């Protein structure tokens, strides 16, 4: 349940913000030094070690905003920061791959910039955007390090009732249980790993399915 | 420079002292050209001489290229199309464009043609839209071939049909001027003949500017011809005069195939 809440929050925040950022940067933003600078930064962010995001999440969401420690909302926000650059980069790549002839055709019949983007570029880029998003989400699902920093390590017995309750996520659970010497934890750990892997496989399969479903050939 | 040939017909578009720069590179130098209403004006010249660039100036397609700067006056019915109060979207609805490579949207044939009228709100109901689509396809000479499969994707058509679909799409918004950028260069001779025939019919309703690499094509379809070379207009006159009795030696050399 912890994983679920965390991922829902991550997706709900990272997808709209990421796609909007990418569309703006790719289609509307003027090309100048400032946007170049932002671009370089986004590319760098994607390569930042995840534990750094954990520290950032700790500093901002818990210290500054005083959100409850160990809660999925903090985990989700932190993972959102981490997934955002991945989604932005994937979306920009997908938008770039839309053939310029389609844009020209749309401009040629008098479509405005916004219409070109919403009617043509976005639908054509959608499979790429979805794939990128799901890959980013799968990465977030398997992430441990940043969550350790925000305190999702506590031994939590109950399943959380909402995004503000204390919770833990699957990879952290695996991390904790693997450390325990007792006999029963070996099976528990194995089970948790299998559940995690199954989810990852399902998500990646979904990515492939969506990509093929929406793929439009020309 | 013989670009001041008098046009006896009514003038639809006029370009005066048009300079175009791509970054530091000057692509067009002081272009003066009048485009007669309801006539076909052909732009010929070797590759990279600025024909397409000039064509794209006429409906401000160059706006979409960041490094491109246009100066000078281009007017449509005596109104400067580069002035601030001109709505580019409306302008492009009045000046349609057909591109070198057929580029139908990855949608159905019907939606391809209906897209323009839809975004410009030209119709109030489905029935009116149906009529526009049918009329446009009829004018583009495509209706008979596709009338039974209007819902199949536009990309499933052959190259020549796709190009006529693009022409249908362009005329669906009833523009006054149609710009064609080498519309036949990707087509076989039979499809080319069809498109040329179409251009000839369309000129009764529309003003057409066509860029072409094919001398015979220019001679066949156009009434006026402008010869571009290295970003300048070398000669502009009635097509017949250009091809039979050019003033400039360079024009003669080019049309007889001695260079370019």
Coordinates of C-alpha atoms in Angstrom, one line a residue, chain B residues 91-176:
Chain B
X91 CA -3.5 35.1 -43.1
X92 CA -2.6 31.5 -43.6
X93 CA -6.2 30.7 -44.0
X94 CA -6.3 33.2 -46.9
X95 CA -3.1 31.9 -48.4
X96 CA -3.0 28.1 -48.5
X97 CA 0.1 26.0 -49.1
X98 CA 0.9 22.7 -50.7
X99 CA 4.3 21.2 -49.9
X100 CA 6.9 19.4 -51.8
X101 CA 6.3 16.0 -50.1
X102 CA 2.7 15.0 -49.6
X103 CA 2.1 15.4 -45.9
X104 CA -1.4 14.3 -45.0
X105 CA -2.1 14.1 -41.3
X106 CA -2.2 10.6 -39.9
X107 CA -6.0 10.8 -39.8
X108 CA -8.8 9.7 -42.1
X109 CA -9.2 11.3 -45.5
X110 CA -12.3 13.1 -44.3
X111 CA -10.6 14.5 -41.3
X112 CA -7.7 15.6 -43.3
X113 CA -9.9 17.8 -45.5
X114 CA -12.2 18.8 -42.6
X115 CA -9.4 19.9 -40.3
X116 CA -9.0 23.4 -41.7
X117 CA -12.7 24.3 -41.8
X118 CA -13.0 22.9 -38.3
X119 CA -10.3 24.9 -36.7
X120 CA -11.5 28.1 -38.4
X121 CA -15.1 27.4 -37.5
X122 CA -16.3 27.7 -41.1
X123 CA -19.2 25.4 -40.6
X124 CA -22.0 25.2 -38.2
X125 CA -23.0 21.6 -38.5
X126 CA -21.9 18.2 -39.8
X127 CA -23.9 18.6 -43.0
X128 CA -22.1 21.8 -44.1
X129 CA -18.8 20.2 -43.3
X130 CA -19.7 17.2 -45.4
X131 CA -20.5 19.5 -48.3
X132 CA -17.2 21.4 -48.0
X133 CA -15.2 18.1 -47.8
X134 CA -17.0 16.8 -50.9
X135 CA -16.5 20.0 -52.8
X136 CA -12.9 20.2 -52.0
X137 CA -12.2 16.6 -53.0
X138 CA -14.2 17.1 -56.2
X139 CA -12.1 20.2 -57.1
X140 CA -8.9 18.3 -56.3
X141 CA -10.1 15.6 -58.6
X142 CA -9.9 13.0 -55.9
X143 CA -13.5 12.5 -55.0
X144 CA -14.3 9.7 -57.4
X145 CA -11.3 7.7 -56.3
X146 CA -11.9 7.9 -52.5
X147 CA -15.7 8.5 -52.1
X148 CA -16.2 5.0 -50.8
X149 CA -13.5 5.1 -48.2
X150 CA -13.5 8.6 -46.7
X151 CA -12.8 7.1 -43.3
X152 CA -9.6 5.2 -44.2
X153 CA -6.4 6.9 -43.3
X154 CA -5.0 9.6 -45.6
X155 CA -1.6 7.9 -45.5
X156 CA -3.0 4.8 -47.1
X157 CA -3.4 6.6 -50.5
X158 CA -0.8 6.6 -53.2
X159 CA 1.7 9.4 -53.5
X160 CA -0.2 11.2 -56.2
X161 CA -3.5 10.8 -54.4
X162 CA -1.9 12.0 -51.2
X163 CA -0.7 15.2 -52.9
X164 CA -4.2 15.8 -54.3
X165 CA -5.5 15.2 -50.8
X166 CA -3.1 17.9 -49.6
X167 CA -4.4 20.2 -52.3
X168 CA -8.0 19.4 -51.3
X169 CA -7.0 20.2 -47.7
X170 CA -5.6 23.5 -48.8
X171 CA -8.7 24.6 -50.8
X172 CA -11.1 23.4 -48.1
X173 CA -10.6 26.7 -46.2
X174 CA -11.3 28.6 -49.5
X175 CA -8.0 30.6 -49.6
X176 CA -7.5 33.3 -52.1

